[in-house]
Coordinates of N, CA, C and O in Angstrom, one line a residue:
M29 N 56.6 100.9 78.6 CA 57.9 100.0 78.8 C 58.4 100.5 80.2 O 58.4 101.7 80.5
T30 N 58.8 99.8 81.1 CA 59.3 100.4 82.6 C 60.8 101.0 82.1 O 61.6 100.4 81.6
K31 N 61.2 101.7 82.9 CA 62.5 102.3 83.0 C 63.5 101.5 83.6 O 63.3 100.6 84.6
A32 N 64.5 101.2 82.8 CA 65.6 100.2 83.0 C 66.2 100.6 84.6 O 66.1 101.8 84.9
N33 N 66.5 99.5 85.7 CA 67.0 100.0 86.9 C 68.5 100.7 86.6 O 69.0 100.7 85.7
N34 N 68.9 101.7 87.6 CA 70.2 102.2 87.6 C 71.4 101.4 87.2 O 72.0 101.9 86.2
F35 N 71.5 100.5 87.9 CA 72.6 99.8 87.6 C 72.8 99.1 85.9 O 73.8 99.3 85.2
Q36 N 71.3 98.9 85.4 CA 71.2 98.4 84.0 C 71.8 99.8 83.4 O 72.7 99.5 82.3
R37 N 71.2 100.7 83.7 CA 71.6 102.0 83.0 C 73.3 102.4 82.9 O 73.7 102.9 81.8
I38 N 73.6 102.1 84.2 CA 75.1 102.5 84.4 C 75.9 101.7 83.5 O 76.8 102.1 82.5
R39 N 75.6 100.2 83.2 CA 76.3 99.4 82.3 C 76.2 99.8 80.9 O 77.2 99.5 79.9
E40 N 75.2 100.5 80.8 CA 74.9 100.9 79.6 C 75.6 102.0 78.7 O 75.9 102.6 77.6
L41 N 76.2 102.9 80.0 CA 77.1 104.3 79.6 C 78.2 103.9 78.8 O 78.7 103.0 79.1
N42 N 79.0 104.7 78.3 CA 80.5 104.5 77.7 C 81.4 104.4 79.0 O 81.1 105.3 80.2
Y43 N 82.7 104.4 78.5 CA 83.4 104.4 79.6 C 83.6 105.8 80.0 O 83.6 105.8 81.5
L44 N 83.7 106.9 79.4 CA 84.0 108.2 80.3 C 82.6 108.6 81.0 O 82.8 109.1 82.0
Q45 N 81.7 108.2 80.4 CA 80.5 108.7 81.0 C 80.2 107.7 82.6 O 79.9 108.5 83.7
K46 N 80.6 106.6 82.5 CA 80.9 105.7 83.7 C 81.8 106.5 84.8 O 81.6 106.7 85.9
A47 N 82.9 106.9 84.2 CA 84.0 107.5 84.8 C 83.6 109.0 85.4 O 83.9 108.8 86.9
V48 N 82.8 109.9 84.8 CA 82.4 110.9 85.4 C 81.5 110.6 86.4 O 81.0 111.3 87.7
L49 N 80.4 109.7 86.3 CA 79.4 109.4 87.2 C 80.2 108.8 88.2 O 79.5 109.3 89.4
A50 N 81.0 107.9 88.4 CA 81.5 107.5 89.5 C 82.2 108.6 90.2 O 82.1 108.6 91.5
S51 N 82.9 109.5 89.7 CA 83.8 110.8 90.3 C 82.5 111.6 91.1 O 82.8 112.2 92.1
A52 N 81.4 111.6 90.2 CA 80.3 112.6 90.9 C 79.8 111.9 91.9 O 79.1 112.8 93.2
L53 N 79.8 110.6 92.1 CA 79.2 110.0 93.5 C 80.0 110.2 94.6 O 79.6 110.2 95.8
I54 N 81.3 110.2 94.4 CA 82.4 110.4 95.5 C 82.6 111.9 95.8 O 82.8 112.0 97.2
E55 N 82.0 112.8 94.8 CA 81.8 114.0 95.5 C 80.7 114.0 97.0 O 81.0 114.8 97.6
R56 N 79.8 113.1 96.4 CA 78.8 112.9 97.6 C 79.3 112.4 98.8 O 78.8 112.4 100.0
M57 N 80.4 111.4 98.6 CA 80.6 110.7 99.8 C 81.8 111.0 100.4 O 81.8 110.9 101.9
L58 N 82.5 111.9 100.0 CA 83.9 112.4 100.5 C 83.5 113.3 101.7 O 84.4 112.9 102.6
P59 N 82.8 114.0 101.9 CA 82.5 114.8 103.2 C 82.0 113.6 104.3 O 82.3 114.3 105.4
N60 N 81.7 112.5 104.0 CA 81.4 111.7 105.0 C 83.0 111.4 105.7 O 83.0 111.3 106.9
Y61 N 83.8 111.4 105.0 CA 85.3 111.0 105.5 C 85.5 112.1 106.2 O 86.3 112.0 107.1
G62 N 85.6 113.5 105.5 CA 85.8 114.4 106.2 C 85.7 114.6 107.9 O 86.2 114.9 108.7
L63 N 84.2 114.4 107.8 CA 83.4 114.2 109.4 C 84.1 113.4 110.2 O 84.5 113.6 111.4
F64 N 84.4 112.2 109.7 CA 85.2 110.9 110.4 C 86.3 111.7 110.7 O 87.0 111.4 112.1
S65 N 87.3 112.1 109.9 CA 88.3 112.6 110.2 C 88.5 113.6 111.3 O 89.2 113.7 112.3
E66 N 87.4 114.6 111.1 CA 87.3 115.7 112.2 C 87.1 115.2 113.4 O 87.8 115.5 114.6
A67 N 86.2 114.0 113.6 CA 85.7 113.5 114.8 C 87.1 112.8 115.6 O 87.1 112.6 116.9
T68 N 88.0 112.0 114.6 CA 88.7 110.9 115.1 C 90.2 111.4 115.0 O 91.2 110.9 115.8
G69 N 90.5 112.6 114.3 CA 91.7 113.1 114.1 C 92.5 112.1 113.2 O 93.8 112.1 113.0
F70 N 91.8 111.2 112.6 CA 92.5 110.3 111.8 C 92.5 110.9 110.1 O 91.3 110.9 109.8
G71 N 93.4 110.6 109.5 CA 93.2 110.8 108.0 C 93.2 112.1 107.6 O 93.3 113.1 108.5
D72 N 93.8 112.4 106.4 CA 93.6 113.9 105.6 C 92.6 114.0 104.6 O 93.0 113.5 103.5
E73 N 91.4 114.6 104.9 CA 90.3 114.9 104.0 C 91.0 115.4 102.7 O 90.7 115.4 101.7
A74 N 91.9 116.5 103.2 CA 92.5 117.3 101.8 C 93.3 116.4 100.7 O 93.0 117.0 99.5
L75 N 94.1 115.3 101.2 CA 94.7 114.5 100.5 C 93.6 113.7 99.4 O 93.9 113.4 98.5
L76 N 92.5 113.3 99.9 CA 91.4 112.7 99.3 C 91.0 113.6 98.0 O 90.6 113.3 97.2
R77 N 90.8 114.9 99.0 CA 90.0 115.8 97.7 C 90.9 116.0 96.6 O 90.4 116.0 95.6
S78 N 92.3 116.3 96.9 CA 93.2 116.5 96.0 C 93.2 115.4 94.9 O 93.3 115.6 93.6
A79 N 93.3 114.2 95.6 CA 93.2 112.9 94.5 C 92.1 112.8 93.7 O 92.3 112.8 92.6
L80 N 90.9 113.1 94.1 CA 89.7 113.4 93.5 C 89.7 114.4 92.3 O 89.2 113.9 91.2
N81 N 90.3 115.7 92.5 CA 90.2 116.7 91.6 C 91.4 116.1 90.5 O 90.9 116.5 89.5
V82 N 92.3 115.3 90.9 CA 93.3 114.7 89.9 C 92.4 113.9 89.1 O 92.8 113.8 87.6
C83 N 91.8 113.1 89.4 CA 90.9 112.0 88.7 C 90.1 112.8 87.8 O 89.6 112.4 86.4
W84 N 89.3 113.8 88.3 CA 88.3 114.6 87.1 C 89.4 115.2 86.1 O 89.3 115.3 85.0
E85 N 90.7 115.5 86.7 CA 91.6 115.9 85.6 C 92.0 115.1 84.5 O 92.1 115.2 83.5
K86 N 92.3 113.8 84.8 CA 92.6 112.8 84.1 C 91.4 112.2 83.4 O 91.8 112.1 82.0
I87 N 90.2 112.5 83.6 CA 89.2 112.2 82.9 C 89.0 113.1 81.4 O 88.8 113.0 80.7
L88 N 89.1 114.4 82.1 CA 89.2 115.5 81.0 C 90.2 115.7 80.1 O 90.2 115.9 78.9
L89 N 91.5 115.1 80.5 CA 92.7 115.2 79.8 C 93.3 113.8 80.1 O 94.2 113.7 80.5
P90 N 92.8 113.0 79.2 CA 93.4 111.5 79.6 C 94.4 111.2 78.9 O 95.6 110.3 79.3
K91 N 95.3 112.3 78.0 CA 96.8 112.1 77.7 C 97.5 112.9 78.8 O 98.9 112.5 78.6
S92 N 97.1 113.4 79.8 CA 98.2 114.1 80.6 C 98.7 113.3 81.6 O 98.5 111.9 81.6
K93 N 100.1 113.5 81.7 CA 101.1 112.8 82.5 C 100.8 112.5 84.1 O 101.7 112.8 84.6
I94 N 99.7 112.5 84.4 CA 99.0 112.3 85.7 C 99.4 110.9 86.3 O 99.2 110.2 85.8
D95 N 100.4 111.2 87.3 CA 100.5 109.8 88.0 C 99.8 109.2 89.0 O 100.0 109.8 90.1
L96 N 98.8 108.7 88.5 CA 97.7 108.0 89.6 C 98.4 106.9 90.4 O 97.9 107.0 91.7
E97 N 99.2 106.3 90.0 CA 100.0 105.3 91.1 C 100.4 105.7 92.5 O 100.1 105.7 93.4
K98 N 100.8 107.0 92.3 CA 101.4 108.0 93.2 C 100.3 108.4 94.3 O 100.3 108.4 95.3
Q99 N 99.1 108.7 93.7 CA 98.0 109.2 94.4 C 97.3 107.9 95.0 O 97.0 108.4 96.4
V100 N 97.5 106.7 94.6 CA 97.0 105.4 95.3 C 97.9 105.0 96.7 O 97.3 105.4 97.6
E101 N 99.2 105.6 96.4 CA 100.0 105.3 97.3 C 99.7 106.4 98.6 O 99.9 105.9 99.8
K102 N 99.4 107.5 98.4 CA 98.8 108.7 99.1 C 97.7 108.2 99.9 O 97.4 108.4 101.3
I103 N 96.8 107.8 99.3 CA 95.3 107.4 99.8 C 95.4 106.2 100.7 O 94.9 106.1 102.0
E104 N 96.0 105.1 100.1 CA 96.0 103.6 100.8 C 96.1 103.8 102.5 O 95.4 103.3 103.5
P105 N 97.2 104.7 102.9 CA 97.5 104.7 104.4 C 96.2 105.5 105.1 O 96.3 105.4 106.1
N106 N 95.9 106.2 104.2 CA 94.5 107.1 104.9 C 93.2 106.3 104.9 O 92.0 106.9 105.2
V107 N 93.2 105.1 104.8 CA 91.8 104.3 104.6 C 91.7 103.4 106.3 O 92.9 102.9 106.7
P108 N 90.9 104.2 107.1 CA 90.7 103.7 108.3 C 90.8 102.1 108.3 O 90.0 101.7 107.4
E109 N 91.0 101.3 109.5 CA 91.0 100.4 109.6 C 89.7 99.9 110.7 O 89.6 100.7 111.9
L110 N 88.8 99.6 110.4 CA 87.5 99.3 110.9 C 87.9 98.9 112.8 O 87.2 99.5 113.6
A111 N 88.8 97.9 112.9 CA 89.1 97.8 114.2 C 89.7 98.8 115.2 O 89.9 98.5 116.7
D112 N 90.1 99.8 114.4 CA 90.9 100.7 115.1 C 89.8 101.8 116.0 O 90.2 102.7 116.8
F113 N 88.6 101.7 115.2 CA 87.3 102.8 115.6 C 86.2 102.4 116.1 O 85.8 101.3 115.3
D114 N 85.8 102.7 117.3 CA 84.4 102.1 117.8 C 83.3 103.2 117.3 O 82.6 103.7 118.2
M115 N 83.1 103.4 116.1 CA 81.9 104.3 115.7 C 81.4 104.3 114.6 O 82.2 103.6 113.7
F116 N 80.1 104.5 114.4 CA 79.5 104.1 112.9 C 80.3 104.8 112.0 O 80.3 104.2 110.5
G117 N 80.6 105.9 112.0 CA 81.3 107.0 111.0 C 82.4 106.5 110.3 O 82.8 106.7 109.0
T118 N 83.0 105.3 111.0 CA 84.4 104.6 110.3 C 83.7 104.0 108.9 O 84.7 103.9 108.0
Y119 N 82.4 103.2 108.9 CA 82.1 102.7 107.5 C 81.9 103.7 106.4 O 82.6 103.4 105.5
P120 N 81.3 104.6 106.7 CA 81.2 105.5 105.4 C 82.6 106.3 105.1 O 82.7 106.6 103.9
A121 N 83.5 106.5 105.9 CA 84.7 107.0 105.8 C 85.4 106.0 104.8 O 86.1 106.0 103.9
I122 N 85.4 104.5 105.3 CA 86.2 103.6 104.7 C 85.7 103.7 102.9 O 86.3 103.5 102.2
D123 N 84.2 103.7 103.1 CA 83.7 103.6 101.8 C 84.0 104.6 101.0 O 84.3 104.5 99.6
A124 N 84.1 105.8 101.6 CA 84.6 107.2 100.7 C 85.8 106.8 100.0 O 86.0 107.1 98.9
A125 N 86.8 106.4 100.9 CA 88.3 105.9 100.6 C 88.5 105.1 99.4 O 89.2 104.9 98.3
T126 N 87.5 103.9 99.9 CA 87.8 102.7 98.7 C 86.9 103.0 97.3 O 87.4 102.6 96.4
S127 N 85.8 103.8 97.4 CA 85.4 104.2 96.2 C 86.3 105.2 95.2 O 86.6 105.0 94.0
L128 N 87.3 105.9 96.3 CA 88.1 106.7 95.3 C 89.4 106.0 94.8 O 89.9 105.9 93.7
L129 N 89.7 104.8 95.6 CA 90.8 104.0 95.1 C 90.1 103.3 93.9 O 90.8 103.0 93.0
S130 N 88.7 102.8 93.9 CA 88.2 102.0 93.0 C 88.4 102.9 91.6 O 88.6 102.5 90.6
L131 N 88.0 104.4 91.7 CA 88.0 105.1 90.6 C 89.2 105.3 90.0 O 89.5 105.3 88.9
M132 N 90.4 105.2 90.9 CA 91.8 105.5 90.5 C 92.3 104.4 89.6 O 92.8 104.5 88.5
H133 N 91.9 103.1 90.2 CA 92.2 102.0 89.5 C 91.6 101.7 88.3 O 92.0 101.1 87.3
G134 N 90.3 102.3 88.2 CA 89.3 102.1 87.2 C 90.2 103.2 85.9 O 90.3 102.4 84.9
L135 N 90.8 104.3 86.4 CA 91.3 105.1 85.4 C 92.7 104.6 84.9 O 93.1 104.4 83.7
M136 N 93.3 103.8 86.1 CA 94.8 103.5 85.6 C 94.5 102.1 84.5 O 95.4 101.8 83.9
G137 N 93.5 101.2 84.9 CA 93.6 100.0 84.2 C 92.4 100.1 83.1 O 92.1 99.1 82.7
Q138 N 91.8 101.4 82.9 CA 90.8 101.3 82.0 C 89.6 100.2 82.3 O 89.1 99.6 81.1
D139 N 89.5 100.2 83.4 CA 88.5 99.1 83.9 C 87.0 99.7 84.3 O 87.0 100.0 85.6
E140 N 86.2 99.4 83.3 CA 84.8 100.2 83.8 C 83.9 99.2 84.8 O 83.4 100.1 85.6
Q141 N 84.5 98.1 85.2 CA 83.6 97.5 86.5 C 84.1 98.2 88.0 O 83.2 98.5 88.8
E142 N 85.3 99.0 87.6 CA 85.7 99.7 88.9 C 84.8 100.8 89.3 O 84.2 101.5 90.3
F143 N 84.4 101.5 88.0 CA 83.3 102.6 88.1 C 82.2 102.2 88.5 O 81.5 102.8 89.2
I144 N 81.6 100.9 88.0 CA 80.1 100.6 88.4 C 80.4 100.0 90.0 O 79.4 100.3 90.7
S145 N 81.4 99.8 90.4 CA 81.6 99.4 92.1 C 81.2 100.8 92.9 O 80.8 100.5 93.6
V146 N 81.6 101.7 92.3 CA 81.3 102.8 93.3 C 80.1 103.0 93.5 O 79.6 103.7 94.5
S147 N 79.0 103.1 92.5 CA 77.6 103.3 92.7 C 77.3 102.1 93.5 O 76.3 102.5 94.6
K148 N 77.7 101.0 93.5 CA 77.2 99.9 94.4 C 77.7 100.3 95.8 O 77.3 100.0 96.7
I149 N 78.9 100.7 96.0 CA 79.3 101.1 97.4 C 78.6 102.2 97.9 O 78.1 102.3 99.0
S150 N 78.2 103.1 97.3 CA 77.5 104.3 97.4 C 76.4 103.8 98.1 O 75.8 104.1 99.2
Q151 N 75.6 103.0 97.4 CA 74.5 102.5 97.7 C 74.3 101.6 99.1 O 73.7 101.7 100.1
A152 N 75.4 100.7 99.3 CA 75.6 100.0 100.0 C 75.9 101.0 101.5 O 75.6 100.5 102.6
T153 N 76.7 102.0 101.3 CA 76.8 103.1 102.5 C 75.4 103.4 102.9 O 75.4 103.3 104.4
V154 N 74.7 103.7 102.3 CA 73.0 104.1 102.7 C 72.5 103.1 103.4 O 71.7 103.1 104.3
A155 N 72.7 102.3 102.7 CA 72.2 100.9 103.2 C 72.4 100.4 104.7 O 71.7 100.1 105.6
R156 N 73.8 100.5 105.0 CA 74.6 100.2 106.3 C 74.1 101.4 106.9 O 73.4 101.0 108.4
F157 N 73.8 102.4 106.9 CA 73.6 103.7 107.5 C 71.7 103.3 108.0 O 71.7 103.6 109.2
I158 N 71.1 103.0 107.1 CA 69.8 103.0 107.7 C 69.7 101.7 108.4 O 68.8 101.9 109.5
E159 N 70.4 100.7 108.1 CA 70.3 99.5 109.3 C 70.9 99.9 110.7 O 70.1 99.5 111.6
Y160 N 71.8 100.7 110.5 CA 72.5 101.1 111.8 C 71.3 101.8 112.6 O 70.9 101.8 113.8
Q161 N 70.6 103.0 111.9 CA 69.9 103.7 112.4 C 68.5 103.0 113.0 O 68.0 103.3 114.1
M162 N 68.2 101.8 112.2 CA 66.9 101.2 112.5 C 67.0 100.2 113.7 O 66.3 100.2 114.6
T163 N 68.6 99.9 114.0 CA 68.7 98.9 114.9 C 68.9 99.8 116.3 O 68.2 99.3 117.4
V164 N 69.4 101.2 116.1 CA 69.4 101.6 117.2 C 68.0 102.2 117.8 O 67.7 102.2 119.1
E165 N 67.0 102.5 117.0 CA 65.5 102.6 117.3 C 64.7 101.6 117.5 O 63.7 101.5 117.7
G166 N 65.6 100.1 117.6 CA 64.9 99.0 117.8 C 63.9 98.4 116.9 O 63.1 97.6 117.2
E167 N 64.1 98.9 115.6 CA 63.2 98.4 114.5 C 64.0 97.3 113.8 O 65.0 97.2 113.6
V168 N 63.2 96.5 113.1 CA 63.9 95.5 112.3 C 64.3 96.0 110.6 O 63.4 96.6 110.1
A169 N 65.6 95.9 110.6 CA 66.0 96.4 109.5 C 66.2 95.4 108.2 O 67.2 94.9 107.9
D170 N 65.1 94.6 107.9 CA 65.1 93.7 106.8 C 65.3 94.4 105.4 O 65.3 95.6 105.3
N171 N 65.6 93.6 104.5 CA 65.9 94.2 103.2 C 64.8 95.1 102.6 O 65.1 96.3 102.2
K172 N 63.5 94.6 103.0 CA 62.3 95.6 102.3 C 62.5 96.7 103.2 O 62.1 98.1 102.4
A173 N 62.5 96.8 104.5 CA 62.5 98.0 105.1 C 63.5 98.9 104.7 O 63.3 100.1 104.2
V174 N 64.6 98.5 104.3 CA 65.9 99.3 103.8 C 65.6 99.8 102.6 O 65.9 100.9 102.3
R175 N 65.0 98.8 101.7 CA 64.8 99.5 100.4 C 63.7 100.3 100.3 O 63.7 101.3 99.4
E176 N 62.9 100.2 101.2 CA 61.7 101.2 101.1 C 61.8 102.6 101.8 O 61.2 103.6 101.9
H177 N 63.1 102.6 102.8 CA 63.5 103.7 103.4 C 63.5 105.0 102.9 O 64.1 104.8 101.6
P178 N 63.0 106.3 103.1 CA 62.9 107.3 102.4 C 64.4 107.7 102.2 O 64.8 108.2 100.8
L179 N 65.5 107.3 102.9 CA 66.9 107.7 102.6 C 67.4 107.0 101.3 O 68.2 107.4 100.5
M180 N 66.9 105.3 101.2 CA 67.4 104.6 100.2 C 66.9 105.2 98.9 O 67.4 105.4 97.8
Q181 N 65.5 105.5 98.8 CA 64.7 106.0 97.9 C 65.3 107.1 97.5 O 65.1 107.3 96.1
Y182 N 65.6 107.9 98.0 CA 65.9 109.2 98.0 C 67.4 109.0 97.1 O 68.0 109.6 96.0
E183 N 68.7 108.0 97.4 CA 69.8 107.4 97.0 C 69.4 107.2 95.6 O 70.2 107.7 94.8
I184 N 68.8 106.4 95.5 CA 68.2 105.8 94.2 C 67.8 107.1 92.9 O 68.2 106.9 92.2
E185 N 67.0 107.6 93.6 CA 66.4 108.8 92.9 C 67.7 109.8 92.5 O 67.9 110.1 91.4
V186 N 68.5 110.1 93.2 CA 69.8 110.9 92.8 C 70.6 110.3 91.8 O 71.1 110.8 90.9
L187 N 70.9 108.8 92.3 CA 71.5 108.3 91.2 C 70.9 108.2 89.9 O 71.6 108.6 88.7
G188 N 69.6 108.1 89.8 CA 69.0 108.3 88.4 C 69.1 109.5 87.9 O 69.3 109.6 86.8
E189 N 69.0 110.5 88.8 CA 69.1 111.9 88.1 C 70.6 112.2 87.4 O 70.8 112.8 86.5
L190 N 71.4 111.9 88.2 CA 73.0 111.7 87.8 C 73.3 111.0 86.8 O 73.8 111.6 85.6
I191 N 72.6 109.6 86.3 CA 72.7 108.9 85.2 C 72.0 109.7 83.8 O 72.6 110.1 82.7
D192 N 71.0 110.4 84.1 CA 70.2 111.4 83.4 C 70.8 112.5 82.6 O 71.3 112.5 81.7
F193 N 71.8 113.2 83.6 CA 72.6 114.1 83.2 C 73.5 114.0 82.7 O 74.2 114.4 81.6
V194 N 74.3 113.0 83.1 CA 75.6 112.2 82.2 C 75.2 111.8 80.9 O 75.7 111.7 79.8
E195 N 73.9 111.1 80.8 CA 73.6 110.4 79.2 C 73.2 111.9 78.2 O 73.6 111.5 77.2
N196 N 72.9 112.7 79.0 CA 72.4 113.9 78.2 C 73.8 115.1 77.9 O 73.8 116.0 77.5
M197 N 75.1 114.5 78.6 CA 76.1 115.5 78.6 C 76.5 116.1 77.2 O 77.3 116.7 76.8
G198 N 76.6 114.7 76.2 CA 77.3 114.8 74.9 C 78.8 114.8 75.2 O 79.0 113.8 75.9
R199 N 79.8 115.7 74.7 CA 81.0 115.6 74.9 C 81.4 115.9 76.3 O 80.9 116.8 77.0
I200 N 82.4 115.4 76.9 CA 82.5 115.6 78.4 C 83.7 116.8 78.2 O 84.7 116.7 77.8
T201 N 83.2 118.1 78.7 CA 84.2 119.0 78.7 C 84.0 119.8 80.3 O 83.6 119.3 81.1
S202 N 85.2 120.5 80.4 CA 85.3 121.1 81.7 C 84.1 121.7 82.0 O 83.5 121.7 83.1
E203 N 83.3 122.5 81.3 CA 81.8 123.2 81.7 C 80.8 121.9 82.0 O 80.2 122.1 83.1
N204 N 80.8 121.2 81.1 CA 79.9 119.7 81.8 C 80.3 119.2 83.1 O 79.2 118.8 83.8
V205 N 81.4 119.1 83.5 CA 82.1 118.4 84.6 C 81.5 119.3 85.6 O 81.2 118.8 86.7
K206 N 81.7 120.7 85.3 CA 81.5 121.6 86.5 C 80.1 121.6 86.9 O 79.8 121.3 88.1
A207 N 79.1 121.5 85.7 CA 77.6 121.3 85.9 C 77.2 120.1 86.6 O 76.4 120.0 87.4
L208 N 78.1 118.9 86.3 CA 77.8 117.7 87.1 C 78.1 117.8 88.4 O 77.5 117.3 89.2
K209 N 79.0 118.4 88.6 CA 79.9 118.3 90.3 C 78.9 119.2 90.9 O 78.4 118.9 91.7
K210 N 78.2 120.3 90.5 CA 77.2 121.0 90.9 C 76.0 120.3 91.4 O 75.4 120.2 92.4
Q211 N 75.5 119.4 90.1 CA 74.5 118.9 90.3 C 74.6 117.6 91.5 O 73.5 117.6 92.4
A212 N 75.8 117.3 91.6 CA 75.8 116.1 92.5 C 75.6 116.5 94.0 O 75.3 115.8 94.4
V213 N 76.2 117.5 94.1 CA 75.9 118.3 95.5 C 74.8 119.4 96.0 O 74.9 120.1 96.7
A214 N 74.0 119.5 94.8 CA 73.1 120.3 94.8 C 72.0 120.4 96.1 O 71.8 121.5 96.4
D215 N 72.1 119.3 96.5 CA 71.0 119.2 97.7 C 71.5 119.5 99.1 O 71.3 119.4 100.3
G216 N 73.0 119.8 98.9 CA 73.7 120.3 100.4 C 74.0 119.1 101.0 O 74.0 119.5 102.2
Q217 N 73.7 117.7 100.7 CA 74.1 116.7 102.0 C 74.9 115.3 101.0 O 75.0 115.5 100.1
T218 N 75.4 114.8 102.2 CA 76.3 113.4 101.6 C 75.3 112.4 101.1 O 74.0 112.6 101.6
N219 N 75.9 111.4 100.7 CA 74.6 110.2 100.4 C 74.0 109.9 101.4 O 73.1 109.0 101.4
I220 N 74.7 109.8 102.8 CA 73.8 109.4 103.8 C 73.3 110.5 104.6 O 72.4 110.4 105.9
G221 N 73.0 111.7 104.1 CA 71.9 112.7 104.5 C 72.8 113.6 105.2 O 71.8 114.4 106.0
L222 N 74.1 113.4 105.7 CA 74.6 114.5 106.4 C 74.6 115.7 105.3 O 75.1 115.8 104.8
A223 N 74.7 117.3 106.4 CA 74.6 118.4 105.8 C 76.1 118.8 105.2 O 77.0 118.0 106.2
L224 N 76.7 119.1 104.3 CA 77.8 119.4 103.9 C 78.1 120.7 104.5 O 77.2 121.6 104.6

């Protein structure tokens, strides 16, 4: 029996499992935003960090009176506009902020599709980065080349490992969540291979 693909496996997770998986993926994406912010002076990584922490809290304590609406209002002005920046780093920064907004909307509306979107956005960030690198190096960045690129293979592998971890978590406790966060950044790099 072949192993189901990652997106199929994500669809089979329950609501909370999907939420923690999405949060773990954002842990890997958020530093891309920080690097962009450092380079351009735009946006506030600490604000996004804080909002992600609030999301983890909301997942662990679903009945808590956390106002995610307020968090969304804080994040939206911190999403960079592509037209304002002439650098590749704008894309991963937008993807990180957009993923965080998806997570918050998913938690507010109990909409699992939003959580699934995060894994798709993360993979799209990696694909765009590979295409960008290959183009710079004068190579043809077709679908096959992108799919077979070591960075994409690695992204798929990390996602698979995080899904395994979430599937085996049992009840979602603060201990489990700590371990999952650690696992997400264990390799010391963002989803596009930048050192944390």
